GROMACS .gro file of C-alpha atoms in nm:
model
  508
    1UNK     CA    1  10.953  -7.483  -2.840
    2UNK     CA    2  10.868  -7.185  -2.607
    3UNK     CA    3  11.086  -6.951  -2.426
    4UNK     CA    4  10.938  -7.074  -2.077
    5UNK     CA    5  11.195  -7.424  -2.180
    6UNK     CA    6  11.509  -7.155  -2.228
    7UNK     CA    7  11.501  -6.971  -1.888
    8UNK     CA    8  11.433  -7.252  -1.673
    9UNK     CA    9  11.685  -7.478  -1.868
   10UNK     CA   10  11.984  -7.102  -1.823
   11UNK     CA   11  11.857  -7.050  -1.453
   12UNK     CA   12  11.941  -7.511  -1.356
   13UNK     CA   13  12.310  -7.393  -1.547
   14UNK     CA   14  12.367  -7.065  -1.345
   15UNK     CA   15  12.270  -7.238  -1.020
   16UNK     CA   16  12.512  -7.547  -1.050
   17UNK     CA   17  12.865  -7.497  -1.063
   18UNK     CA   18  12.891  -7.852  -1.211
   19UNK     CA   19  13.017  -7.882  -1.602
   20UNK     CA   20  12.842  -8.253  -1.572
   21UNK     CA   21  12.497  -8.139  -1.483
   22UNK     CA   22  12.509  -7.747  -1.716
   23UNK     CA   23  12.629  -8.025  -1.953
   24UNK     CA   24  12.341  -8.245  -1.882
   25UNK     CA   25  12.074  -7.902  -1.861
   26UNK     CA   26  12.152  -7.756  -2.214
   27UNK     CA   27  12.158  -8.045  -2.407
   28UNK     CA   28  11.800  -8.211  -2.290
   29UNK     CA   29  11.743  -7.925  -2.352
   30UNK     CA   30  11.890  -7.865  -2.723
   31UNK     CA   31  11.768  -8.300  -2.771
   32UNK     CA   32  11.384  -8.101  -2.791
   33UNK     CA   33  11.422  -7.844  -3.046
   34UNK     CA   34  11.433  -7.875  -3.436
   35UNK     CA   35  11.710  -7.748  -3.634
   36UNK     CA   36  11.530  -7.319  -3.639
   37UNK     CA   37  11.519  -7.337  -3.271
   38UNK     CA   38  11.860  -7.480  -3.246
   39UNK     CA   39  12.034  -7.171  -3.369
   40UNK     CA   40  11.800  -6.975  -3.204
   41UNK     CA   41  11.822  -7.188  -2.841
   42UNK     CA   42  12.275  -7.191  -2.888
   43UNK     CA   43  12.280  -6.852  -2.930
   44UNK     CA   44  12.006  -6.783  -2.617
   45UNK     CA   45  12.165  -6.963  -2.440
   46UNK     CA   46  12.535  -6.803  -2.487
   47UNK     CA   47  12.390  -6.502  -2.388
   48UNK     CA   48  12.406  -6.401  -2.745
   49UNK     CA   49  12.148  -6.216  -3.021
   50UNK     CA   50  12.187  -6.331  -3.296
   51UNK     CA   51  12.080  -6.060  -3.492
   52UNK     CA   52  12.429  -5.880  -3.281
   53UNK     CA   53  12.323  -5.537  -3.231
   54UNK     CA   54  11.952  -5.383  -3.220
   55UNK     CA   55  11.977  -5.029  -3.149
   56UNK     CA   56  11.845  -4.991  -2.819
   57UNK     CA   57  12.109  -4.957  -2.499
   58UNK     CA   58  12.049  -4.993  -2.074
   59UNK     CA   59  11.910  -4.689  -2.054
   60UNK     CA   60  11.599  -4.759  -2.394
   61UNK     CA   61  11.598  -5.114  -2.178
   62UNK     CA   62  11.513  -5.040  -1.893
   63UNK     CA   63  11.259  -4.791  -1.898
   64UNK     CA   64  10.976  -4.955  -2.188
   65UNK     CA   65  10.788  -5.078  -1.903
   66UNK     CA   66  10.481  -5.329  -1.961
   67UNK     CA   67  10.226  -5.623  -1.753
   68UNK     CA   68  10.381  -5.933  -1.795
   69UNK     CA   69  10.229  -6.166  -1.909
   70UNK     CA   70  10.012  -6.470  -1.589
   71UNK     CA   71  10.146  -6.728  -1.815
   72UNK     CA   72  10.424  -6.865  -2.070
   73UNK     CA   73  10.380  -6.833  -2.401
   74UNK     CA   74  10.602  -6.696  -2.619
   75UNK     CA   75  10.860  -6.911  -2.871
   76UNK     CA   76  11.168  -6.957  -2.991
   77UNK     CA   77  11.068  -6.904  -3.313
   78UNK     CA   78  10.837  -6.517  -3.242
   79UNK     CA   79  11.108  -6.371  -3.011
   80UNK     CA   80  11.359  -6.403  -3.227
   81UNK     CA   81  11.100  -6.306  -3.533
   82UNK     CA   82  11.003  -6.028  -3.357
   83UNK     CA   83  11.384  -5.960  -3.281
   84UNK     CA   84  11.468  -5.951  -3.593
   85UNK     CA   85  11.193  -5.673  -3.686
   86UNK     CA   86  11.343  -5.422  -3.447
   87UNK     CA   87  11.703  -5.450  -3.552
   88UNK     CA   88  11.559  -5.348  -3.882
   89UNK     CA   89  11.350  -5.039  -3.752
   90UNK     CA   90  11.579  -4.746  -3.931
   91UNK     CA   91  11.515  -4.407  -4.074
   92UNK     CA   92  11.283  -4.118  -3.866
   93UNK     CA   93  11.096  -4.276  -3.552
   94UNK     CA   94  11.305  -4.549  -3.529
   95UNK     CA   95  11.351  -4.457  -3.208
   96UNK     CA   96  11.021  -4.490  -3.066
   97UNK     CA   97  10.865  -4.785  -3.365
   98UNK     CA   98  11.185  -4.950  -3.113
   99UNK     CA   99  11.032  -4.883  -2.749
  100UNK     CA  100  10.704  -4.997  -2.897
  101UNK     CA  101  10.746  -5.340  -3.052
  102UNK     CA  102  11.026  -5.426  -2.755
  103UNK     CA  103  10.738  -5.304  -2.528
  104UNK     CA  104  10.479  -5.513  -2.777
  105UNK     CA  105  10.704  -5.823  -2.706
  106UNK     CA  106  10.690  -5.741  -2.304
  107UNK     CA  107  10.319  -5.850  -2.281
  108UNK     CA  108  10.381  -6.149  -2.372
  109UNK     CA  109  10.611  -6.251  -2.178
  110UNK     CA  110  10.676  -6.357  -1.796
  111UNK     CA  111  10.816  -6.199  -1.498
  112UNK     CA  112  11.121  -6.432  -1.532
  113UNK     CA  113  11.136  -6.446  -1.944
  114UNK     CA  114  11.061  -6.037  -1.936
  115UNK     CA  115  11.409  -6.036  -1.696
  116UNK     CA  116  11.577  -6.287  -1.911
  117UNK     CA  117  11.544  -6.066  -2.252
  118UNK     CA  118  11.610  -5.779  -2.159
  119UNK     CA  119  11.915  -5.900  -1.937
  120UNK     CA  120  12.013  -6.065  -2.268
  121UNK     CA  121  11.926  -5.754  -2.551
  122UNK     CA  122  12.224  -5.598  -2.376
  123UNK     CA  123  12.463  -5.874  -2.255
  124UNK     CA  124  12.438  -5.956  -1.985
  125UNK     CA  125  12.333  -6.320  -1.970
  126UNK     CA  126  12.566  -6.486  -1.755
  127UNK     CA  127  12.463  -6.812  -1.683
  128UNK     CA  128  12.805  -7.002  -1.700
  129UNK     CA  129  12.652  -7.179  -2.064
  130UNK     CA  130  13.020  -7.192  -2.176
  131UNK     CA  131  13.180  -7.199  -2.503
  132UNK     CA  132  13.403  -7.566  -2.370
  133UNK     CA  133  12.981  -7.659  -2.239
  134UNK     CA  134  12.811  -7.569  -2.520
  135UNK     CA  135  13.032  -7.839  -2.800
  136UNK     CA  136  13.016  -8.146  -2.534
  137UNK     CA  137  12.684  -8.049  -2.474
  138UNK     CA  138  12.585  -8.014  -2.904
  139UNK     CA  139  12.768  -8.373  -2.990
  140UNK     CA  140  12.549  -8.518  -2.705
  141UNK     CA  141  12.152  -8.382  -2.851
  142UNK     CA  142  12.358  -8.473  -3.215
  143UNK     CA  143  12.520  -8.750  -3.131
  144UNK     CA  144  12.834  -8.655  -3.249
  145UNK     CA  145  13.193  -8.616  -3.115
  146UNK     CA  146  13.278  -8.365  -2.943
  147UNK     CA  147  13.598  -8.302  -3.064
  148UNK     CA  148  13.490  -8.248  -3.418
  149UNK     CA  149  13.195  -7.995  -3.317
  150UNK     CA  150  13.493  -7.823  -3.104
  151UNK     CA  151  13.684  -7.770  -3.430
  152UNK     CA  152  13.408  -7.753  -3.662
  153UNK     CA  153  13.282  -7.377  -3.382
  154UNK     CA  154  13.692  -7.282  -3.395
  155UNK     CA  155  13.716  -7.233  -3.754
  156UNK     CA  156  13.425  -7.135  -3.836
  157UNK     CA  157  13.383  -6.945  -3.582
  158UNK     CA  158  12.921  -6.954  -3.480
  159UNK     CA  159  12.854  -7.207  -3.277
  160UNK     CA  160  12.520  -7.172  -3.361
  161UNK     CA  161  12.594  -7.208  -3.712
  162UNK     CA  162  12.761  -7.557  -3.593
  163UNK     CA  163  12.482  -7.687  -3.404
  164UNK     CA  164  12.324  -7.671  -3.711
  165UNK     CA  165  12.484  -7.819  -3.910
  166UNK     CA  166  12.536  -8.110  -3.723
  167UNK     CA  167  12.153  -8.181  -3.588
  168UNK     CA  168  12.155  -8.158  -3.967
  169UNK     CA  169  12.418  -8.366  -4.096
  170UNK     CA  170  12.572  -8.485  -3.833
  171UNK     CA  171  12.975  -8.501  -3.851
  172UNK     CA  172  12.979  -8.504  -4.212
  173UNK     CA  173  12.884  -8.183  -4.243
  174UNK     CA  174  13.086  -8.064  -3.924
  175UNK     CA  175  13.424  -8.147  -4.198
  176UNK     CA  176  13.302  -7.903  -4.412
  177UNK     CA  177  13.356  -7.639  -4.170
  178UNK     CA  178  13.770  -7.466  -4.286
  179UNK     CA  179  13.873  -7.156  -4.272
  180UNK     CA  180  13.695  -6.932  -4.511
  181UNK     CA  181  13.892  -6.599  -4.591
  182UNK     CA  182  13.688  -6.300  -4.491
  183UNK     CA  183  13.570  -6.441  -4.165
  184UNK     CA  184  13.804  -6.394  -3.905
  185UNK     CA  185  13.867  -6.644  -3.619
  186UNK     CA  186  13.949  -6.632  -3.242
  187UNK     CA  187  14.363  -6.585  -3.227
  188UNK     CA  188  14.476  -6.877  -2.972
  189UNK     CA  189  14.574  -6.775  -2.613
  190UNK     CA  190  14.818  -6.775  -2.400
  191UNK     CA  191  14.854  -6.832  -2.090
  192UNK     CA  192  15.119  -6.674  -1.785
  193UNK     CA  193  15.447  -6.810  -1.669
  194UNK     CA  194  15.558  -6.755  -1.291
  195UNK     CA  195  15.910  -6.649  -1.408
  196UNK     CA  196  16.152  -6.855  -1.699
  197UNK     CA  197  16.213  -7.142  -1.591
  198UNK     CA  198  15.847  -7.266  -1.454
  199UNK     CA  199  15.803  -7.171  -1.882
  200UNK     CA  200  16.093  -7.415  -2.040
  201UNK     CA  201  15.955  -7.705  -1.711
  202UNK     CA  202  15.615  -7.656  -1.941
  203UNK     CA  203  15.704  -7.645  -2.235
  204UNK     CA  204  16.038  -7.781  -2.389
  205UNK     CA  205  16.208  -7.790  -2.674
  206UNK     CA  206  16.075  -7.405  -2.752
  207UNK     CA  207  16.117  -7.114  -2.992
  208UNK     CA  208  16.116  -6.813  -2.749
  209UNK     CA  209  16.016  -6.464  -2.966
  210UNK     CA  210  15.983  -6.147  -2.821
  211UNK     CA  211  15.624  -6.080  -2.704
  212UNK     CA  212  15.552  -5.679  -2.812
  213UNK     CA  213  15.285  -5.509  -2.624
  214UNK     CA  214  15.069  -5.404  -2.915
  215UNK     CA  215  14.736  -5.455  -3.041
  216UNK     CA  216  14.677  -5.814  -3.185
  217UNK     CA  217  14.613  -5.881  -3.554
  218UNK     CA  218  14.525  -6.085  -3.776
  219UNK     CA  219  14.469  -6.005  -4.153
  220UNK     CA  220  14.347  -6.172  -4.475
  221UNK     CA  221  14.481  -6.157  -4.828
  222UNK     CA  222  14.295  -6.249  -5.118
  223UNK     CA  223  14.482  -6.111  -5.388
  224UNK     CA  224  14.560  -5.794  -5.349
  225UNK     CA  225  14.204  -5.789  -5.137
  226UNK     CA  226  14.260  -5.751  -4.761
  227UNK     CA  227  14.147  -5.734  -4.470
  228UNK     CA  228  14.273  -5.682  -4.058
  229UNK     CA  229  14.086  -5.747  -3.773
  230UNK     CA  230  14.130  -5.706  -3.412
  231UNK     CA  231  14.184  -5.985  -3.170
  232UNK     CA  232  13.811  -5.927  -3.067
  233UNK     CA  233  13.754  -6.027  -3.424
  234UNK     CA  234  13.622  -5.621  -3.581
  235UNK     CA  235  13.774  -5.501  -3.910
  236UNK     CA  236  13.973  -5.170  -3.887
  237UNK     CA  237  14.139  -5.284  -4.272
  238UNK     CA  238  14.066  -4.871  -4.331
  239UNK     CA  239  14.247  -4.772  -3.969
  240UNK     CA  240  14.597  -4.967  -4.062
  241UNK     CA  241  14.710  -4.842  -4.443
  242UNK     CA  242  15.039  -4.917  -4.357
  243UNK     CA  243  14.947  -5.347  -4.212
  244UNK     CA  244  14.700  -5.329  -4.522
  245UNK     CA  245  15.075  -5.183  -4.813
  246UNK     CA  246  15.314  -5.417  -4.533
  247UNK     CA  247  15.030  -5.803  -4.640
  248UNK     CA  248  15.010  -5.657  -5.012
  249UNK     CA  249  15.372  -5.632  -5.121
  250UNK     CA  250  15.415  -6.046  -4.994
  251UNK     CA  251  15.491  -6.268  -5.246
  252UNK     CA  252  15.167  -6.509  -5.200
  253UNK     CA  253  14.809  -6.559  -5.342
  254UNK     CA  254  14.632  -6.610  -5.055
  255UNK     CA  255  14.699  -6.586  -4.601
  256UNK     CA  256  14.602  -6.568  -4.301
  257UNK     CA  257  14.878  -6.463  -4.111
  258UNK     CA  258  14.863  -6.363  -3.715
  259UNK     CA  259  15.071  -6.079  -3.534
  260UNK     CA  260  15.097  -5.743  -3.385
  261UNK     CA  261  15.038  -5.359  -3.478
  262UNK     CA  262  15.283  -5.143  -3.291
  263UNK     CA  263  15.383  -4.785  -3.247
  264UNK     CA  264  15.791  -4.806  -3.221
  265UNK     CA  265  16.024  -4.577  -3.152
  266UNK     CA  266  16.286  -4.445  -3.443
  267UNK     CA  267  16.566  -4.625  -3.163
  268UNK     CA  268  16.301  -4.880  -3.220
  269UNK     CA  269  16.140  -4.944  -2.875
  270UNK     CA  270  15.762  -4.919  -2.851
  271UNK     CA  271  15.587  -4.663  -2.739
  272UNK     CA  272  15.366  -4.694  -2.445
  273UNK     CA  273  15.037  -4.940  -2.540
  274UNK     CA  274  14.809  -4.696  -2.575
  275UNK     CA  275  14.994  -4.502  -2.835
  276UNK     CA  276  15.026  -4.844  -3.037
  277UNK     CA  277  14.542  -4.834  -2.931
  278UNK     CA  278  14.517  -4.427  -3.000
  279UNK     CA  279  14.575  -4.571  -3.367
  280UNK     CA  280  14.211  -4.752  -3.360
  281UNK     CA  281  14.007  -4.580  -3.217
  282UNK     CA  282  14.122  -4.248  -3.453
  283UNK     CA  283  13.898  -4.219  -3.815
  284UNK     CA  284  14.163  -4.105  -4.023
  285UNK     CA  285  14.522  -4.292  -3.947
  286UNK     CA  286  14.716  -3.929  -4.104
  287UNK     CA  287  14.579  -3.676  -3.758
  288UNK     CA  288  14.757  -3.864  -3.566
  289UNK     CA  289  15.139  -3.927  -3.649
  290UNK     CA  290  15.181  -4.207  -3.470
  291UNK     CA  291  15.351  -4.463  -3.739
  292UNK     CA  292  15.236  -4.883  -3.716
  293UNK     CA  293  15.425  -5.172  -3.724
  294UNK     CA  294  15.317  -5.533  -3.822
  295UNK     CA  295  15.435  -5.819  -3.701
  296UNK     CA  296  15.349  -6.113  -3.757
  297UNK     CA  297  15.410  -6.455  -3.592
  298UNK     CA  298  15.185  -6.751  -3.704
  299UNK     CA  299  15.047  -6.801  -4.034
  300UNK     CA  300  14.645  -7.008  -4.004
  301UNK     CA  301  14.641  -7.009  -4.462
  302UNK     CA  302  14.842  -7.023  -4.738
  303UNK     CA  303  14.749  -7.051  -5.121
  304UNK     CA  304  14.480  -7.224  -5.074
  305UNK     CA  305  14.606  -7.448  -4.787
  306UNK     CA  306  14.455  -7.449  -4.423
  307UNK     CA  307  14.743  -7.494  -4.182
  308UNK     CA  308  14.651  -7.487  -3.810
  309UNK     CA  309  14.689  -7.833  -3.796
  310UNK     CA  310  15.030  -7.838  -3.952
  311UNK     CA  311  15.337  -7.856  -3.640
  312UNK     CA  312  15.412  -7.512  -3.521
  313UNK     CA  313  15.709  -7.545  -3.638
  314UNK     CA  314  15.617  -7.575  -3.971
  315UNK     CA  315  15.403  -7.303  -4.009
  316UNK     CA  316  15.636  -7.106  -3.868
  317UNK     CA  317  15.877  -7.273  -4.145
  318UNK     CA  318  15.569  -7.109  -4.404
  319UNK     CA  319  15.545  -6.804  -4.245
  320UNK     CA  320  15.955  -6.680  -4.301
  321UNK     CA  321  15.953  -6.844  -4.654
  322UNK     CA  322  15.703  -6.622  -4.737
  323UNK     CA  323  15.777  -6.301  -4.517
  324UNK     CA  324  16.139  -6.055  -4.515
  325UNK     CA  325  16.249  -6.130  -4.165
  326UNK     CA  326  16.229  -5.747  -4.102
  327UNK     CA  327  15.775  -5.824  -4.047
  328UNK     CA  328  15.906  -6.054  -3.802
  329UNK     CA  329  15.930  -6.088  -3.431
  330UNK     CA  330  16.241  -6.196  -3.287
  331UNK     CA  331  16.254  -6.531  -3.244
  332UNK     CA  332  16.534  -6.823  -3.085
  333UNK     CA  333  16.537  -7.193  -3.075
  334UNK     CA  334  16.630  -7.290  -2.689
  335UNK     CA  335  16.603  -7.614  -2.560
  336UNK     CA  336  16.770  -7.445  -2.166
  337UNK     CA  337  16.668  -7.264  -1.891
  338UNK     CA  338  17.022  -7.066  -1.956
  339UNK     CA  339  16.943  -7.002  -2.373
  340UNK     CA  340  16.577  -6.921  -2.262
  341UNK     CA  341  16.669  -6.664  -2.009
  342UNK     CA  342  16.963  -6.502  -2.220
  343UNK     CA  343  16.724  -6.420  -2.360
  344UNK     CA  344  16.489  -6.305  -2.197
  345UNK     CA  345  16.784  -6.021  -2.129
  346UNK     CA  346  16.777  -5.929  -2.463
  347UNK     CA  347  16.358  -5.902  -2.431
  348UNK     CA  348  16.349  -5.709  -2.194
  349UNK     CA  349  16.656  -5.496  -2.295
  350UNK     CA  350  16.557  -5.419  -2.628
  351UNK     CA  351  16.274  -5.220  -2.440
  352UNK     CA  352  15.934  -5.516  -2.507
  353UNK     CA  353  15.749  -5.655  -2.224
  354UNK     CA  354  15.865  -5.975  -2.252
  355UNK     CA  355  15.928  -6.334  -2.355
  356UNK     CA  356  15.675  -6.575  -2.556
  357UNK     CA  357  15.772  -6.973  -2.539
  358UNK     CA  358  15.613  -7.173  -2.742
  359UNK     CA  359  15.592  -7.556  -2.858
  360UNK     CA  360  15.649  -7.676  -3.141
  361UNK     CA  361  15.454  -7.901  -3.201
  362UNK     CA  362  15.172  -7.750  -3.168
  363UNK     CA  363  14.878  -7.733  -3.347
  364UNK     CA  364  14.689  -7.392  -3.399
  365UNK     CA  365  14.457  -7.368  -3.097
  366UNK     CA  366  14.180  -7.071  -3.283
  367UNK     CA  367  14.037  -6.873  -2.885
  368UNK     CA  368  14.134  -7.097  -2.644
  369UNK     CA  369  14.402  -6.992  -2.417
  370UNK     CA  370  14.619  -7.345  -2.305
  371UNK     CA  371  14.962  -7.484  -2.271
  372UNK     CA  372  15.131  -7.413  -2.590
  373UNK     CA  373  15.138  -7.100  -2.593
  374UNK     CA  374  15.344  -6.891  -2.282
  375UNK     CA  375  15.374  -6.557  -2.166
  376UNK     CA  376  15.692  -6.475  -1.952
  377UNK     CA  377  15.736  -6.097  -1.798
  378UNK     CA  378  15.920  -5.987  -1.500
  379UNK     CA  379  15.703  -5.885  -1.356
  380UNK     CA  380  15.308  -6.051  -1.281
  381UNK     CA  381  15.002  -5.886  -1.497
  382UNK     CA  382  14.666  -5.992  -1.552
  383UNK     CA  383  14.393  -5.877  -1.758
  384UNK     CA  384  14.076  -5.840  -1.523
  385UNK     CA  385  13.777  -5.644  -1.482
  386UNK     CA  386  13.566  -5.402  -1.350
  387UNK     CA  387  13.304  -5.447  -1.091
  388UNK     CA  388  13.308  -5.118  -0.971
  389UNK     CA  389  13.389  -4.809  -0.941
  390UNK     CA  390  13.465  -4.586  -0.619
  391UNK     CA  391  13.399  -4.213  -0.644
  392UNK     CA  392  13.709  -4.069  -0.484
  393UNK     CA  393  13.866  -3.784  -0.278
  394UNK     CA  394  14.026  -3.533  -0.170
  395UNK     CA  395  14.167  -3.405  -0.543
  396UNK     CA  396  13.997  -3.692  -0.619
  397UNK     CA  397  13.621  -3.548  -0.551
  398UNK     CA  398  13.358  -3.572  -0.850
  399UNK     CA  399  13.603  -3.833  -1.050
  400UNK     CA  400  13.552  -4.249  -1.009
  401UNK     CA  401  13.880  -4.389  -0.909
  402UNK     CA  402  13.878  -4.710  -0.660
  403UNK     CA  403  13.858  -4.932  -0.901
  404UNK     CA  404  13.683  -5.372  -0.773
  405UNK     CA  405  13.832  -5.588  -1.026
  406UNK     CA  406  13.785  -6.009  -1.040
  407UNK     CA  407  13.893  -6.205  -1.213
  408UNK     CA  408  13.679  -6.446  -1.502
  409UNK     CA  409  13.598  -6.816  -1.302
  410UNK     CA  410  13.588  -7.039  -1.593
  411UNK     CA  411  13.232  -7.291  -1.452
  412UNK     CA  412  12.988  -6.991  -1.367
  413UNK     CA  413  13.052  -6.749  -1.580
  414UNK     CA  414  13.112  -6.485  -1.276
  415UNK     CA  415  13.371  -6.245  -1.157
  416UNK     CA  416  13.554  -6.286  -0.868
  417UNK     CA  417  13.648  -6.019  -0.671
  418UNK     CA  418  14.156  -5.980  -0.634
  419UNK     CA  419  14.043  -5.673  -0.485
  420UNK     CA  420  14.075  -5.277  -0.494
  421UNK     CA  421  14.309  -5.036  -0.692
  422UNK     CA  422  14.388  -4.625  -0.758
  423UNK     CA  423  14.745  -4.633  -0.826
  424UNK     CA  424  14.831  -4.642  -1.161
  425UNK     CA  425  14.584  -4.325  -1.282
  426UNK     CA  426  14.711  -4.008  -1.443
  427UNK     CA  427  14.487  -3.741  -1.474
  428UNK     CA  428  14.362  -3.788  -1.825
  429UNK     CA  429  14.291  -4.160  -1.733
  430UNK     CA  430  14.027  -4.038  -1.411
  431UNK     CA  431  13.845  -3.859  -1.628
  432UNK     CA  432  13.838  -4.096  -1.934
  433UNK     CA  433  13.705  -4.386  -1.660
  434UNK     CA  434  13.455  -4.156  -1.449
  435UNK     CA  435  13.235  -4.125  -1.853
  436UNK     CA  436  13.359  -4.461  -1.894
  437UNK     CA  437  13.149  -4.632  -1.573
  438UNK     CA  438  12.889  -4.432  -1.549
  439UNK     CA  439  12.753  -4.572  -1.894
  440UNK     CA  440  12.851  -4.882  -1.724
  441UNK     CA  441  12.730  -4.834  -1.443
  442UNK     CA  442  12.442  -5.051  -1.304
  443UNK     CA  443  12.311  -4.941  -0.940
  444UNK     CA  444  12.513  -4.786  -0.656
  445UNK     CA  445  12.549  -4.867  -0.242
  446UNK     CA  446  12.671  -4.519  -0.158
  447UNK     CA  447  12.956  -4.427  -0.281
  448UNK     CA  448  13.037  -4.744  -0.447
  449UNK     CA  449  12.887  -4.716  -0.807
  450UNK     CA  450  12.907  -5.086  -1.009
  451UNK     CA  451  12.927  -5.203  -1.350
  452UNK     CA  452  12.880  -5.406  -1.571
  453UNK     CA  453  13.182  -5.658  -1.544
  454UNK     CA  454  13.238  -5.562  -1.972
  455UNK     CA  455  13.614  -5.354  -1.939
  456UNK     CA  456  13.914  -5.492  -1.904
  457UNK     CA  457  14.179  -5.324  -1.759
  458UNK     CA  458  14.508  -5.515  -1.709
  459UNK     CA  459  14.712  -5.482  -1.425
  460UNK     CA  460  15.051  -5.544  -1.292
  461UNK     CA  461  15.091  -5.627  -0.831
  462UNK     CA  462  15.452  -5.720  -0.668
  463UNK     CA  463  15.309  -6.103  -0.573
  464UNK     CA  464  14.919  -6.324  -0.408
  465UNK     CA  465  14.788  -6.317  -0.102
  466UNK     CA  466  14.570  -6.493   0.102
  467UNK     CA  467  14.227  -6.296   0.257
  468UNK     CA  468  13.994  -6.411   0.385
  469UNK     CA  469  13.801  -6.053   0.295
  470UNK     CA  470  13.735  -6.140  -0.106
  471UNK     CA  471  13.538  -6.516  -0.180
  472UNK     CA  472  13.817  -6.663  -0.359
  473UNK     CA  473  14.073  -6.636  -0.074
  474UNK     CA  474  14.332  -6.447  -0.214
  475UNK     CA  475  14.456  -6.098  -0.276
  476UNK     CA  476  14.655  -5.901  -0.516
  477UNK     CA  477  14.889  -5.696  -0.349
  478UNK     CA  478  15.027  -5.365  -0.444
  479UNK     CA  479  14.776  -5.368  -0.802
  480UNK     CA  480  14.851  -5.083  -1.025
  481UNK     CA  481  14.695  -4.999  -1.362
  482UNK     CA  482  14.904  -5.050  -1.617
  483UNK     CA  483  14.558  -4.947  -1.898
  484UNK     CA  484  14.319  -4.991  -2.041
  485UNK     CA  485  14.245  -5.338  -2.238
  486UNK     CA  486  13.921  -5.206  -2.484
  487UNK     CA  487  14.060  -5.467  -2.740
  488UNK     CA  488  14.012  -5.746  -2.493
  489UNK     CA  489  13.648  -5.903  -2.331
  490UNK     CA  490  13.583  -6.027  -2.106
  491UNK     CA  491  13.546  -6.362  -2.134
  492UNK     CA  492  13.877  -6.299  -2.235
  493UNK     CA  493  14.051  -6.244  -1.900
  494UNK     CA  494  14.241  -6.438  -1.686
  495UNK     CA  495  14.018  -6.680  -1.587
  496UNK     CA  496  14.085  -6.721  -1.147
  497UNK     CA  497  14.219  -7.067  -1.204
  498UNK     CA  498  14.586  -6.898  -1.322
  499UNK     CA  499  14.577  -6.647  -1.043
  500UNK     CA  500  14.529  -6.990  -0.828
  501UNK     CA  501  14.774  -7.101  -1.009
  502UNK     CA  502  15.014  -6.834  -0.989
  503UNK     CA  503  14.927  -6.795  -0.550
  504UNK     CA  504  15.026  -7.152  -0.585
  505UNK     CA  505  15.304  -7.113  -0.713
  506UNK     CA  506  15.460  -6.796  -0.556
  507UNK     CA  507  15.320  -6.996  -0.172
  508UNK     CA  508  15.611  -7.270  -0.274
   0.00000   0.00000   0.00000
């Protein structure tokens, strides 16, 4: 299959907001591929390279110039082989060799293919081919039920591998996918609720838990081997020896745990989130002076048995049987808004940021943000993406200050701007974000520096108001920076649908 066919489909997908039209375009393309092309094509249409990062940054990719080809001729196999070759280049002269290999590839590409390849290599290909849409397209192209594709992707991780299996072996091949130790899965996510009453109206009875403002961790153990992963599946085992030791001491053989690691003060109250995250950026944990305390609230696998399809109540019981109480967040079953409100008051009095309310019957939905888990905080917060930054004035002269904030649009994979803020920024943060956003810069318009939409920031705000200034018709009131979330990728930012729901709730 020609790369041009993938590029054309990508353009079709990005040009429509219709989920049905996106699915149809993707399914039509996948049906025309063989199994090898399917693995490559699914990755490309999801904006990923199967090889991961290949040693070419923004400046290098756009510094390479090549006269575009007049007619398309590149095949998916040729592109994949070339990129594999680039990724394997190392040693003296590797930089120049990678640049030359990229130049040779671009010389065989048409102008639209060149644009596609550059954006693909830099992970800037935001075309609306989201995982949910791709799952449906794979199901149609392979003539298998979508739920079976979805579950295989949930436990298998790599959607490309799932697509190939569906194409080659159908439903029986998909059934072979299961949780595998030391292959992390995307964590289950929570939706924000407006308040305690709103949450209890959606989930009752529920398990109420302390919401810890720490770093999400997933821990795998087999015998004495332990690995710790972040929410974006990065292996951080060497950075968290106290987490490793705590899990090694548990009376079990194998386990996959979901939890949080958090830095606590001597009185048991939490340090600021940035203190916790400082440990994950350090190569030597012993030099930070920060001790992490792990807390585990879910169990996906235990001693050879997968538990993700079991109700939450069963998973928690299994966890409690093997876990010392001090390694689990405080938890209580609540059946009324008053009971939940009392627990919420207890959480806030302890210094923690909020409360989780979880359905007792829900299975573990890896990578999905459903209504089975709800989070309640005293102040409204959203995880948004920085779209641009303005140069400061006065004492902030020479520093990037005012942030342009966007929520993720699940239909288009673009971002909808909700406002700006320069509040809540310390001098240290201003210095850091200036360096960070200059690294992400794409272009400038006057005093505004536009950046690649990659950096997630947690924003606190007092409310949402109608606005004709921004395309979403909404704007945040009194927005301020709570902290940068380097543990989250842009596709984990809060969706615009969540903002609209909060806005409608506030009007009521």
